[in-house]
Amino acid sequence: MGAKTAMLVHADTDPIPVLRSTPVLDRVAANEAATQLFPGRSIDVVENRLLGELGIPDRGLVYIGCYPGVRMVCGSGVYTELPSRLPPHLIDAKPGRRVYAHSMYSVTDSLAFALWENDILTRSLSLSPDAGVREDVGEPLSFEQPYWAGECPVDAPEYRLDFHPLELGEDALRSFFGFVLEGVAGPGEAQALAVPLCGFLLGPPGSAPAAGASVRVVSENGACRDDPSRDMVSAMLNDLTAPNNNYLILDRLDAEQVYIQTYRHGDGSFELEYRDGGPHAHFQTVVASVAEVITAFTGWMDNEPRWRNQFSWTKLEGS
């Protein structure tokens, strides 16, 4: 099996009949969605592609299809092995909306899918032969039942799972969106794969600052906000977790080399650094809890020098 996916779908109606109806692509809405979902990043328009051609787009490329009641986002930026850790602004959950995530990588037989309903994560499953079950949240959905009941065994005694993740992934695609990438397509499924999506090339986080912004926050998972609130920064710090969201940086846009940053270690401790104008003023410490990091970050945001006195700092060698 060679299927690959990196998809996030926001649905205010059932996506299956929409995708099978040869829907008209709303280019204006797709442009607006790119700005909303990837703030702080420059965005250039590239050639449109059909859904069935995408796989996992190259890094920096994202394809967005906006149709009546359905928005589909495909790109490496929404690929996930832990759906519950996707940034909230990407999930964009709302009352009455269903949000689907689907990430599948045939090279490693890796699968992750999730469903949010009315702002709540109701189901998330992530697994691969090498890692086993990485995430299992909520009750299995109906299309999963035969797999957990042992009705879909792998014809390979040495295989490390009782069923093949990519076979389950295809059933998830059919149940969620009404198509499969491999296997025999049913009625209407070929039409779904032929829907077009608008292509965009994203610059790195921070490549398009908001007008007049003075502070920017950027996390490892690509979340980027200009002039964030203290509550937002606190939430992003609480969201730091392995394997792909370990650091957060707060940077002053109106001054050179003025920032504070943190890195979360595997033991739960945090490396904390700040620089105040250049290498001559670059300091580091290690703290035990995210609460201490939040204290430092919010004190830095308030431009209140006394926050430094709560920690024991080491001037970095060479600074």
PDB file of C-alpha atoms in Angstrom:
ATOM      1  CA  MET A   1       0.000   0.000   0.000  1.00  0.00           C
ATOM      2  CA  GLY A   2       1.395   3.395  -0.929  1.00  0.00           C
ATOM      3  CA  ALA A   3      -1.194   5.904   0.280  1.00  0.00           C
ATOM      4  CA  LYS A   4      -0.151   9.045   2.107  1.00  0.00           C
ATOM      5  CA  THR A   5      -2.360  11.755   3.614  1.00  0.00           C
ATOM      6  CA  ALA A   6      -2.060  14.943   5.646  1.00  0.00           C
ATOM      7  CA  MET A   7      -5.603  16.280   5.918  1.00  0.00           C
ATOM      8  CA  LEU A   8      -7.674  18.446   8.200  1.00  0.00           C
ATOM      9  CA  VAL A   9     -11.339  18.980   7.311  1.00  0.00           C
ATOM     10  CA  HIS A  10     -13.734  21.462   8.921  1.00  0.00           C
ATOM     11  CA  ALA A  11     -17.299  20.442   8.161  1.00  0.00           C
ATOM     12  CA  ASP A  12     -20.486  22.303   8.988  1.00  0.00           C
ATOM     13  CA  THR A  13     -22.364  19.679   6.984  1.00  0.00           C
ATOM     14  CA  ASP A  14     -21.735  16.081   5.894  1.00  0.00           C
ATOM     15  CA  PRO A  15     -18.636  16.263   3.663  1.00  0.00           C
ATOM     16  CA  ILE A  16     -19.431  13.136   1.643  1.00  0.00           C
ATOM     17  CA  PRO A  17     -22.276  14.472  -0.512  1.00  0.00           C
ATOM     18  CA  VAL A  18     -20.467  17.794  -0.883  1.00  0.00           C
ATOM     19  CA  LEU A  19     -17.244  16.244  -2.177  1.00  0.00           C
ATOM     20  CA  ARG A  20     -19.154  13.914  -4.499  1.00  0.00           C
ATOM     21  CA  SER A  21     -21.237  16.722  -6.037  1.00  0.00           C
ATOM     22  CA  THR A  22     -18.473  18.326  -8.144  1.00  0.00           C
ATOM     23  CA  PRO A  23     -18.529  21.401  -5.862  1.00  0.00           C
ATOM     24  CA  VAL A  24     -17.405  24.833  -6.998  1.00  0.00           C
ATOM     25  CA  LEU A  25     -14.110  25.853  -5.418  1.00  0.00           C
ATOM     26  CA  ASP A  26     -14.394  29.137  -3.476  1.00  0.00           C
ATOM     27  CA  ARG A  27     -11.015  30.743  -4.130  1.00  0.00           C
ATOM     28  CA  VAL A  28     -11.700  33.831  -2.020  1.00  0.00           C
ATOM     29  CA  ALA A  29     -12.583  31.677   0.995  1.00  0.00           C
ATOM     30  CA  ALA A  30      -9.457  29.559   0.421  1.00  0.00           C
ATOM     31  CA  ASN A  31      -7.265  32.675   0.470  1.00  0.00           C
ATOM     32  CA  GLU A  32      -8.932  33.847   3.678  1.00  0.00           C
ATOM     33  CA  ALA A  33      -8.501  30.404   5.235  1.00  0.00           C
ATOM     34  CA  ALA A  34      -4.778  30.377   4.448  1.00  0.00           C
ATOM     35  CA  THR A  35      -4.350  33.689   6.283  1.00  0.00           C
ATOM     36  CA  GLN A  36      -6.501  32.547   9.216  1.00  0.00           C
ATOM     37  CA  LEU A  37      -4.914  29.125   9.693  1.00  0.00           C
ATOM     38  CA  PHE A  38      -1.291  30.148   9.065  1.00  0.00           C
ATOM     39  CA  PRO A  39      -0.917  33.605  10.634  1.00  0.00           C
ATOM     40  CA  GLY A  40       2.437  35.333  10.596  1.00  0.00           C
ATOM     41  CA  ARG A  41       3.555  33.500   7.455  1.00  0.00           C
ATOM     42  CA  SER A  42       3.977  34.911   3.978  1.00  0.00           C
ATOM     43  CA  ILE A  43       1.635  33.278   1.478  1.00  0.00           C
ATOM     44  CA  ASP A  44       2.196  32.925  -2.261  1.00  0.00           C
ATOM     45  CA  VAL A  45      -0.305  31.369  -4.641  1.00  0.00           C
ATOM     46  CA  VAL A  46       0.840  28.258  -6.526  1.00  0.00           C
ATOM     47  CA  GLU A  47      -0.859  25.924  -8.979  1.00  0.00           C
ATOM     48  CA  ASN A  48      -4.073  24.215  -7.909  1.00  0.00           C
ATOM     49  CA  ARG A  49      -4.122  20.432  -7.518  1.00  0.00           C
ATOM     50  CA  LEU A  50      -6.772  17.717  -7.383  1.00  0.00           C
ATOM     51  CA  LEU A  51      -7.407  15.972  -4.080  1.00  0.00           C
ATOM     52  CA  GLY A  52      -6.393  12.568  -5.416  1.00  0.00           C
ATOM     53  CA  GLU A  53      -2.989  13.908  -6.509  1.00  0.00           C
ATOM     54  CA  LEU A  54      -1.822  15.411  -3.223  1.00  0.00           C
ATOM     55  CA  GLY A  55      -0.509  12.743  -0.879  1.00  0.00           C
ATOM     56  CA  ILE A  56       1.599  14.642   1.661  1.00  0.00           C
ATOM     57  CA  PRO A  57       2.632  17.922  -0.019  1.00  0.00           C
ATOM     58  CA  ASP A  58       6.221  19.103   0.287  1.00  0.00           C
ATOM     59  CA  ARG A  59       7.069  21.198   3.339  1.00  0.00           C
ATOM     60  CA  GLY A  60       5.794  24.758   2.963  1.00  0.00           C
ATOM     61  CA  LEU A  61       3.061  23.795   0.516  1.00  0.00           C
ATOM     62  CA  VAL A  62      -0.562  23.732   1.603  1.00  0.00           C
ATOM     63  CA  TYR A  63      -3.683  23.076  -0.452  1.00  0.00           C
ATOM     64  CA  ILE A  64      -7.050  24.389   0.689  1.00  0.00           C
ATOM     65  CA  GLY A  65     -10.438  23.570  -0.757  1.00  0.00           C
ATOM     66  CA  CYS A  66     -13.450  25.595   0.363  1.00  0.00           C
ATOM     67  CA  TYR A  67     -16.841  24.306  -0.723  1.00  0.00           C
ATOM     68  CA  PRO A  68     -20.369  24.828   0.645  1.00  0.00           C
ATOM     69  CA  GLY A  69     -20.140  23.887   4.337  1.00  0.00           C
ATOM     70  CA  VAL A  70     -16.781  22.123   3.995  1.00  0.00           C
ATOM     71  CA  ARG A  71     -13.164  23.303   4.199  1.00  0.00           C
ATOM     72  CA  MET A  72     -10.353  20.880   3.418  1.00  0.00           C
ATOM     73  CA  VAL A  73      -6.698  21.585   4.285  1.00  0.00           C
ATOM     74  CA  CYS A  74      -3.898  19.333   3.006  1.00  0.00           C
ATOM     75  CA  GLY A  75      -0.235  19.886   3.796  1.00  0.00           C
ATOM     76  CA  SER A  76       2.707  18.770   5.896  1.00  0.00           C
ATOM     77  CA  GLY A  77       1.756  21.461   8.407  1.00  0.00           C
ATOM     78  CA  VAL A  78      -1.350  19.474   9.383  1.00  0.00           C
ATOM     79  CA  TYR A  79       0.298  16.047   9.342  1.00  0.00           C
ATOM     80  CA  THR A  80       0.227  14.667  12.875  1.00  0.00           C
ATOM     81  CA  GLU A  81       1.040  11.548  14.845  1.00  0.00           C
ATOM     82  CA  LEU A  82      -0.785  12.909  17.909  1.00  0.00           C
ATOM     83  CA  PRO A  83      -4.038  14.562  16.810  1.00  0.00           C
ATOM     84  CA  SER A  84      -4.877  15.720  20.329  1.00  0.00           C
ATOM     85  CA  ARG A  85      -1.798  17.972  20.220  1.00  0.00           C
ATOM     86  CA  LEU A  86      -2.735  19.851  17.051  1.00  0.00           C
ATOM     87  CA  PRO A  87      -2.743  23.615  17.695  1.00  0.00           C
ATOM     88  CA  PRO A  88      -6.272  24.827  18.577  1.00  0.00           C
ATOM     89  CA  HIS A  89      -6.208  27.507  15.881  1.00  0.00           C
ATOM     90  CA  LEU A  90      -5.724  24.792  13.241  1.00  0.00           C
ATOM     91  CA  ILE A  91      -8.540  22.666  14.620  1.00  0.00           C
ATOM     92  CA  ASP A  92     -10.825  25.731  14.568  1.00  0.00           C
ATOM     93  CA  ALA A  93     -13.569  23.813  16.370  1.00  0.00           C
ATOM     94  CA  LYS A  94     -16.967  25.474  16.736  1.00  0.00           C
ATOM     95  CA  PRO A  95     -20.397  24.440  18.051  1.00  0.00           C
ATOM     96  CA  GLY A  96     -22.181  22.402  15.413  1.00  0.00           C
ATOM     97  CA  ARG A  97     -18.980  21.758  13.470  1.00  0.00           C
ATOM     98  CA  ARG A  98     -17.207  18.465  12.933  1.00  0.00           C
ATOM     99  CA  VAL A  99     -13.448  18.531  12.440  1.00  0.00           C
ATOM    100  CA  TYR A 100     -11.640  15.535  10.995  1.00  0.00           C
ATOM    101  CA  ALA A 101      -7.901  14.868  11.004  1.00  0.00           C
ATOM    102  CA  HIS A 102      -6.350  12.140   8.869  1.00  0.00           C
ATOM    103  CA  SER A 103      -2.600  11.470   8.575  1.00  0.00           C
ATOM    104  CA  MET A 104      -1.301   8.345   6.921  1.00  0.00           C
ATOM    105  CA  TYR A 105       2.254   7.492   5.861  1.00  0.00           C
ATOM    106  CA  SER A 106       2.757   4.295   3.924  1.00  0.00           C
ATOM    107  CA  VAL A 107       6.550   4.175   4.360  1.00  0.00           C
ATOM    108  CA  THR A 108       6.148   3.424   8.083  1.00  0.00           C
ATOM    109  CA  ASP A 109       2.567   2.067   8.021  1.00  0.00           C
ATOM    110  CA  SER A 110       1.668   4.963  10.311  1.00  0.00           C
ATOM    111  CA  LEU A 111      -1.915   6.142  10.818  1.00  0.00           C
ATOM    112  CA  ALA A 112      -3.533   8.852  12.895  1.00  0.00           C
ATOM    113  CA  PHE A 113      -7.098  10.083  12.660  1.00  0.00           C
ATOM    114  CA  ALA A 114      -9.389  12.081  14.896  1.00  0.00           C
ATOM    115  CA  LEU A 115     -12.854  13.582  15.150  1.00  0.00           C
ATOM    116  CA  TRP A 116     -13.931  16.682  17.053  1.00  0.00           C
ATOM    117  CA  GLU A 117     -17.654  17.323  17.573  1.00  0.00           C
ATOM    118  CA  ASN A 118     -19.032  20.524  19.104  1.00  0.00           C
ATOM    119  CA  ASP A 119     -15.604  21.655  20.355  1.00  0.00           C
ATOM    120  CA  ILE A 120     -14.860  18.241  21.929  1.00  0.00           C
ATOM    121  CA  LEU A 121     -12.344  15.619  20.818  1.00  0.00           C
ATOM    122  CA  THR A 122     -14.545  12.529  20.696  1.00  0.00           C
ATOM    123  CA  ARG A 123     -12.147  10.101  19.013  1.00  0.00           C
ATOM    124  CA  SER A 124      -8.428   9.995  18.282  1.00  0.00           C
ATOM    125  CA  LEU A 125      -6.368   6.981  17.279  1.00  0.00           C
ATOM    126  CA  SER A 126      -2.700   6.884  16.326  1.00  0.00           C
ATOM    127  CA  LEU A 127      -0.615   3.770  15.747  1.00  0.00           C
ATOM    128  CA  SER A 128       2.173   2.180  13.749  1.00  0.00           C
ATOM    129  CA  PRO A 129       3.990  -1.174  13.863  1.00  0.00           C
ATOM    130  CA  ASP A 130       7.130   0.401  15.314  1.00  0.00           C
ATOM    131  CA  ALA A 131       5.516   2.668  17.918  1.00  0.00           C
ATOM    132  CA  GLY A 132       2.417   0.636  18.711  1.00  0.00           C
ATOM    133  CA  VAL A 133      -0.592   2.641  19.866  1.00  0.00           C
ATOM    134  CA  ARG A 134       0.552   6.221  20.374  1.00  0.00           C
ATOM    135  CA  GLU A 135      -2.847   7.691  21.167  1.00  0.00           C
ATOM    136  CA  ASP A 136      -6.263   6.160  21.862  1.00  0.00           C
ATOM    137  CA  VAL A 137      -8.907   8.662  22.963  1.00  0.00           C
ATOM    138  CA  GLY A 138     -12.646   8.007  23.088  1.00  0.00           C
ATOM    139  CA  GLU A 139     -14.694   5.061  21.902  1.00  0.00           C
ATOM    140  CA  PRO A 140     -13.878   3.343  18.573  1.00  0.00           C
ATOM    141  CA  LEU A 141     -16.031   4.466  15.657  1.00  0.00           C
ATOM    142  CA  SER A 142     -18.256   2.024  13.819  1.00  0.00           C
ATOM    143  CA  PHE A 143     -15.836   1.440  10.922  1.00  0.00           C
ATOM    144  CA  GLU A 144     -13.144   0.446  13.437  1.00  0.00           C
ATOM    145  CA  GLN A 145     -15.139  -2.361  15.068  1.00  0.00           C
ATOM    146  CA  PRO A 146     -14.135  -5.192  12.691  1.00  0.00           C
ATOM    147  CA  TYR A 147     -10.461  -4.381  13.238  1.00  0.00           C
ATOM    148  CA  TRP A 148     -10.634  -4.490  17.026  1.00  0.00           C
ATOM    149  CA  ALA A 149     -12.798  -7.633  16.823  1.00  0.00           C
ATOM    150  CA  GLY A 150     -10.037  -9.498  14.978  1.00  0.00           C
ATOM    151  CA  GLU A 151     -11.905  -9.670  11.670  1.00  0.00           C
ATOM    152  CA  CYS A 152      -9.121  -8.012   9.640  1.00  0.00           C
ATOM    153  CA  PRO A 153      -5.937  -9.936  10.487  1.00  0.00           C
ATOM    154  CA  VAL A 154      -2.599  -9.274   8.811  1.00  0.00           C
ATOM    155  CA  ASP A 155      -1.337 -12.111   6.650  1.00  0.00           C
ATOM    156  CA  ALA A 156       2.178 -11.865   8.080  1.00  0.00           C
ATOM    157  CA  PRO A 157       2.975 -13.640  11.374  1.00  0.00           C
ATOM    158  CA  GLU A 158       5.846 -11.284  12.213  1.00  0.00           C
ATOM    159  CA  TYR A 159       3.729  -8.101  11.876  1.00  0.00           C
ATOM    160  CA  ARG A 160       3.605  -6.194  15.163  1.00  0.00           C
ATOM    161  CA  LEU A 161      -0.063  -5.201  15.049  1.00  0.00           C
ATOM    162  CA  ASP A 162      -3.194  -7.330  14.814  1.00  0.00           C
ATOM    163  CA  PHE A 163      -4.372  -5.400  11.759  1.00  0.00           C
ATOM    164  CA  HIS A 164      -2.828  -3.176   9.101  1.00  0.00           C
ATOM    165  CA  PRO A 165      -3.076   0.559   9.925  1.00  0.00           C
ATOM    166  CA  LEU A 166      -3.336   1.585   6.290  1.00  0.00           C
ATOM    167  CA  GLU A 167      -6.338  -0.669   5.711  1.00  0.00           C
ATOM    168  CA  LEU A 168      -8.033   0.990   8.679  1.00  0.00           C
ATOM    169  CA  GLY A 169      -6.924   4.349   7.295  1.00  0.00           C
ATOM    170  CA  GLU A 170      -8.679   3.673   3.998  1.00  0.00           C
ATOM    171  CA  ASP A 171     -11.884   2.783   5.841  1.00  0.00           C
ATOM    172  CA  ALA A 172     -11.559   6.018   7.820  1.00  0.00           C
ATOM    173  CA  LEU A 173     -11.259   7.991   4.563  1.00  0.00           C
ATOM    174  CA  ARG A 174     -14.357   6.276   3.165  1.00  0.00           C
ATOM    175  CA  SER A 175     -16.351   6.834   6.362  1.00  0.00           C
ATOM    176  CA  PHE A 176     -15.286  10.460   6.851  1.00  0.00           C
ATOM    177  CA  PHE A 177     -15.058  11.777   3.299  1.00  0.00           C
ATOM    178  CA  GLY A 178     -16.523   9.192   0.929  1.00  0.00           C
ATOM    179  CA  PHE A 179     -13.443   8.079  -1.000  1.00  0.00           C
ATOM    180  CA  VAL A 180     -10.454   5.731  -0.819  1.00  0.00           C
ATOM    181  CA  LEU A 181      -6.970   6.216  -2.213  1.00  0.00           C
ATOM    182  CA  GLU A 182      -6.265   2.552  -2.861  1.00  0.00           C
ATOM    183  CA  GLY A 183      -8.570  -0.330  -3.653  1.00  0.00           C
ATOM    184  CA  VAL A 184     -11.760  -0.425  -5.672  1.00  0.00           C
ATOM    185  CA  ALA A 185     -13.604   2.904  -5.673  1.00  0.00           C
ATOM    186  CA  GLY A 186     -17.327   2.762  -5.006  1.00  0.00           C
ATOM    187  CA  PRO A 187     -20.042   4.916  -6.599  1.00  0.00           C
ATOM    188  CA  GLY A 188     -19.205   8.619  -6.321  1.00  0.00           C
ATOM    189  CA  GLU A 189     -15.730   8.087  -4.851  1.00  0.00           C
ATOM    190  CA  ALA A 190     -13.864   8.993  -8.031  1.00  0.00           C
ATOM    191  CA  GLN A 191     -15.768  12.307  -8.144  1.00  0.00           C
ATOM    192  CA  ALA A 192     -14.605  13.122  -4.619  1.00  0.00           C
ATOM    193  CA  LEU A 193     -10.959  12.591  -5.551  1.00  0.00           C
ATOM    194  CA  ALA A 194     -11.345  14.984  -8.496  1.00  0.00           C
ATOM    195  CA  VAL A 195     -12.229  18.058  -6.422  1.00  0.00           C
ATOM    196  CA  PRO A 196      -9.700  20.900  -6.875  1.00  0.00           C
ATOM    197  CA  LEU A 197      -7.847  22.668  -4.059  1.00  0.00           C
ATOM    198  CA  CYS A 198      -6.073  26.026  -4.153  1.00  0.00           C
ATOM    199  CA  GLY A 199      -2.304  25.836  -3.708  1.00  0.00           C
ATOM    200  CA  PHE A 200      -0.242  28.095  -1.455  1.00  0.00           C
ATOM    201  CA  LEU A 201       3.446  28.302  -0.594  1.00  0.00           C
ATOM    202  CA  LEU A 202       3.972  29.340   3.025  1.00  0.00           C
ATOM    203  CA  GLY A 203       6.988  31.251   4.254  1.00  0.00           C
ATOM    204  CA  PRO A 204       8.495  30.371   7.650  1.00  0.00           C
ATOM    205  CA  PRO A 205       6.719  31.441  10.846  1.00  0.00           C
ATOM    206  CA  GLY A 206       7.143  35.174  11.318  1.00  0.00           C
ATOM    207  CA  SER A 207       7.695  35.918   7.633  1.00  0.00           C
ATOM    208  CA  ALA A 208       4.582  38.137   7.502  1.00  0.00           C
ATOM    209  CA  PRO A 209       4.182  40.146  10.724  1.00  0.00           C
ATOM    210  CA  ALA A 210       0.917  41.886  11.491  1.00  0.00           C
ATOM    211  CA  ALA A 211       0.956  45.630  10.885  1.00  0.00           C
ATOM    212  CA  GLY A 212       2.141  47.525  13.951  1.00  0.00           C
ATOM    213  CA  ALA A 213       2.831  44.373  15.991  1.00  0.00           C
ATOM    214  CA  SER A 214       5.467  44.667  18.717  1.00  0.00           C
ATOM    215  CA  VAL A 215       5.723  41.070  19.997  1.00  0.00           C
ATOM    216  CA  ARG A 216       5.532  37.690  18.261  1.00  0.00           C
ATOM    217  CA  VAL A 217       5.202  34.212  19.742  1.00  0.00           C
ATOM    218  CA  VAL A 218       6.289  31.155  17.742  1.00  0.00           C
ATOM    219  CA  SER A 219       6.205  27.496  18.799  1.00  0.00           C
ATOM    220  CA  GLU A 220       7.924  24.480  17.292  1.00  0.00           C
ATOM    221  CA  ASN A 221       4.656  23.139  15.860  1.00  0.00           C
ATOM    222  CA  GLY A 222       4.326  26.259  13.681  1.00  0.00           C
ATOM    223  CA  ALA A 223       1.798  28.204  15.728  1.00  0.00           C
ATOM    224  CA  CYS A 224       2.577  31.907  15.342  1.00  0.00           C
ATOM    225  CA  ARG A 225       0.784  34.945  16.754  1.00  0.00           C
ATOM    226  CA  ASP A 226       1.582  38.636  16.777  1.00  0.00           C
ATOM    227  CA  ASP A 227       0.814  40.657  19.920  1.00  0.00           C
ATOM    228  CA  PRO A 228      -0.566  37.603  21.762  1.00  0.00           C
ATOM    229  CA  SER A 229      -2.451  37.930  25.030  1.00  0.00           C
ATOM    230  CA  ARG A 230      -0.926  36.604  28.239  1.00  0.00           C
ATOM    231  CA  ASP A 231      -3.612  33.922  28.350  1.00  0.00           C
ATOM    232  CA  MET A 232      -2.657  32.801  24.853  1.00  0.00           C
ATOM    233  CA  VAL A 233       1.043  32.589  25.726  1.00  0.00           C
ATOM    234  CA  SER A 234       0.216  30.655  28.905  1.00  0.00           C
ATOM    235  CA  ALA A 235      -1.914  28.217  26.914  1.00  0.00           C
ATOM    236  CA  MET A 236       0.855  27.730  24.342  1.00  0.00           C
ATOM    237  CA  LEU A 237       3.376  27.061  27.114  1.00  0.00           C
ATOM    238  CA  ASN A 238       1.058  24.493  28.669  1.00  0.00           C
ATOM    239  CA  ASP A 239       0.785  22.881  25.235  1.00  0.00           C
ATOM    240  CA  LEU A 240       4.523  22.195  24.948  1.00  0.00           C
ATOM    241  CA  THR A 241       5.032  18.454  24.674  1.00  0.00           C
ATOM    242  CA  ALA A 242       7.133  15.895  22.816  1.00  0.00           C
ATOM    243  CA  PRO A 243       7.661  14.838  20.130  1.00  0.00           C
ATOM    244  CA  ASN A 244       7.115  17.852  17.901  1.00  0.00           C
ATOM    245  CA  ASN A 245       6.293  20.840  20.095  1.00  0.00           C
ATOM    246  CA  ASN A 246       9.103  21.365  22.566  1.00  0.00           C
ATOM    247  CA  TYR A 247      10.013  25.054  22.376  1.00  0.00           C
ATOM    248  CA  LEU A 248       8.398  28.504  22.423  1.00  0.00           C
ATOM    249  CA  ILE A 249       9.939  31.881  21.590  1.00  0.00           C
ATOM    250  CA  LEU A 250       8.667  35.374  22.432  1.00  0.00           C
ATOM    251  CA  ASP A 251      10.413  37.992  20.323  1.00  0.00           C
ATOM    252  CA  ARG A 252      10.184  41.788  20.335  1.00  0.00           C
ATOM    253  CA  LEU A 253       9.653  43.022  16.800  1.00  0.00           C
ATOM    254  CA  ASP A 254      10.497  46.619  17.670  1.00  0.00           C
ATOM    255  CA  ALA A 255      13.969  45.855  19.065  1.00  0.00           C
ATOM    256  CA  GLU A 256      17.020  43.901  17.908  1.00  0.00           C
ATOM    257  CA  GLN A 257      17.918  40.650  19.714  1.00  0.00           C
ATOM    258  CA  VAL A 258      15.397  41.003  22.514  1.00  0.00           C
ATOM    259  CA  TYR A 259      13.581  37.752  23.256  1.00  0.00           C
ATOM    260  CA  ILE A 260      12.773  35.064  25.774  1.00  0.00           C
ATOM    261  CA  GLN A 261      12.553  31.382  24.919  1.00  0.00           C
ATOM    262  CA  THR A 262      12.101  28.000  26.545  1.00  0.00           C
ATOM    263  CA  TYR A 263      12.707  24.360  25.707  1.00  0.00           C
ATOM    264  CA  ARG A 264      10.891  21.509  27.434  1.00  0.00           C
ATOM    265  CA  HIS A 265      13.110  18.527  28.261  1.00  0.00           C
ATOM    266  CA  GLY A 266      11.916  14.941  28.374  1.00  0.00           C
ATOM    267  CA  ASP A 267      11.997  14.901  32.182  1.00  0.00           C
ATOM    268  CA  GLY A 268       9.514  17.785  32.339  1.00  0.00           C
ATOM    269  CA  SER A 269      12.054  20.481  33.242  1.00  0.00           C
ATOM    270  CA  PHE A 270      12.416  23.634  31.152  1.00  0.00           C
ATOM    271  CA  GLU A 271      15.485  25.404  29.843  1.00  0.00           C
ATOM    272  CA  LEU A 272      14.789  29.142  30.021  1.00  0.00           C
ATOM    273  CA  GLU A 273      16.794  31.829  28.217  1.00  0.00           C
ATOM    274  CA  TYR A 274      16.511  35.513  27.559  1.00  0.00           C
ATOM    275  CA  ARG A 275      18.569  37.943  25.518  1.00  0.00           C
ATOM    276  CA  ASP A 276      18.394  41.677  26.082  1.00  0.00           C
ATOM    277  CA  GLY A 277      19.911  43.402  23.072  1.00  0.00           C
ATOM    278  CA  GLY A 278      22.788  41.170  22.018  1.00  0.00           C
ATOM    279  CA  PRO A 279      25.230  38.415  23.030  1.00  0.00           C
ATOM    280  CA  HIS A 280      26.561  40.563  25.871  1.00  0.00           C
ATOM    281  CA  ALA A 281      23.244  40.061  27.682  1.00  0.00           C
ATOM    282  CA  HIS A 282      22.233  36.446  27.103  1.00  0.00           C
ATOM    283  CA  PHE A 283      21.286  34.444  30.185  1.00  0.00           C
ATOM    284  CA  GLN A 284      20.053  30.937  30.914  1.00  0.00           C
ATOM    285  CA  THR A 285      18.561  28.900  33.731  1.00  0.00           C
ATOM    286  CA  VAL A 286      16.668  25.634  34.232  1.00  0.00           C
ATOM    287  CA  VAL A 287      13.325  25.500  36.040  1.00  0.00           C
ATOM    288  CA  ALA A 288      11.237  22.578  37.155  1.00  0.00           C
ATOM    289  CA  SER A 289       7.713  23.564  36.146  1.00  0.00           C
ATOM    290  CA  VAL A 290       5.718  25.239  33.415  1.00  0.00           C
ATOM    291  CA  ALA A 291       4.264  27.564  36.068  1.00  0.00           C
ATOM    292  CA  GLU A 292       7.719  29.107  36.535  1.00  0.00           C
ATOM    293  CA  VAL A 293       8.107  29.509  32.791  1.00  0.00           C
ATOM    294  CA  ILE A 294       4.743  31.254  32.594  1.00  0.00           C
ATOM    295  CA  THR A 295       5.847  33.619  35.370  1.00  0.00           C
ATOM    296  CA  ALA A 296       8.985  34.497  33.403  1.00  0.00           C
ATOM    297  CA  PHE A 297       7.208  34.923  30.057  1.00  0.00           C
ATOM    298  CA  THR A 298       4.379  37.074  31.404  1.00  0.00           C
ATOM    299  CA  GLY A 299       6.837  39.196  33.408  1.00  0.00           C
ATOM    300  CA  TRP A 300       8.877  39.687  30.250  1.00  0.00           C
ATOM    301  CA  MET A 301       5.725  40.697  28.364  1.00  0.00           C
ATOM    302  CA  ASP A 302       4.925  43.269  31.064  1.00  0.00           C
ATOM    303  CA  ASN A 303       8.416  44.706  30.628  1.00  0.00           C
ATOM    304  CA  GLU A 304       8.803  44.498  34.399  1.00  0.00           C
ATOM    305  CA  PRO A 305      12.523  43.917  35.257  1.00  0.00           C
ATOM    306  CA  ARG A 306      11.765  42.384  38.659  1.00  0.00           C
ATOM    307  CA  TRP A 307      10.710  39.064  37.076  1.00  0.00           C
ATOM    308  CA  ARG A 308      14.400  38.267  36.557  1.00  0.00           C
ATOM    309  CA  ASN A 309      15.041  38.307  40.312  1.00  0.00           C
ATOM    310  CA  GLN A 310      12.903  35.190  40.808  1.00  0.00           C
ATOM    311  CA  PHE A 311      15.499  32.983  39.061  1.00  0.00           C
ATOM    312  CA  SER A 312      19.176  32.195  39.313  1.00  0.00           C
ATOM    313  CA  TRP A 313      20.706  33.012  35.943  1.00  0.00           C
ATOM    314  CA  THR A 314      23.947  31.940  34.263  1.00  0.00           C
ATOM    315  CA  LYS A 315      25.502  34.211  31.665  1.00  0.00           C
ATOM    316  CA  LEU A 316      26.048  32.101  28.576  1.00  0.00           C
ATOM    317  CA  GLU A 317      29.659  31.406  27.681  1.00  0.00           C
ATOM    318  CA  GLY A 318      30.854  33.759  24.960  1.00  0.00           C
ATOM    319  CA  SER A 319      28.109  36.288  25.726  1.00  0.00           C
TER     320      SER A 319
END
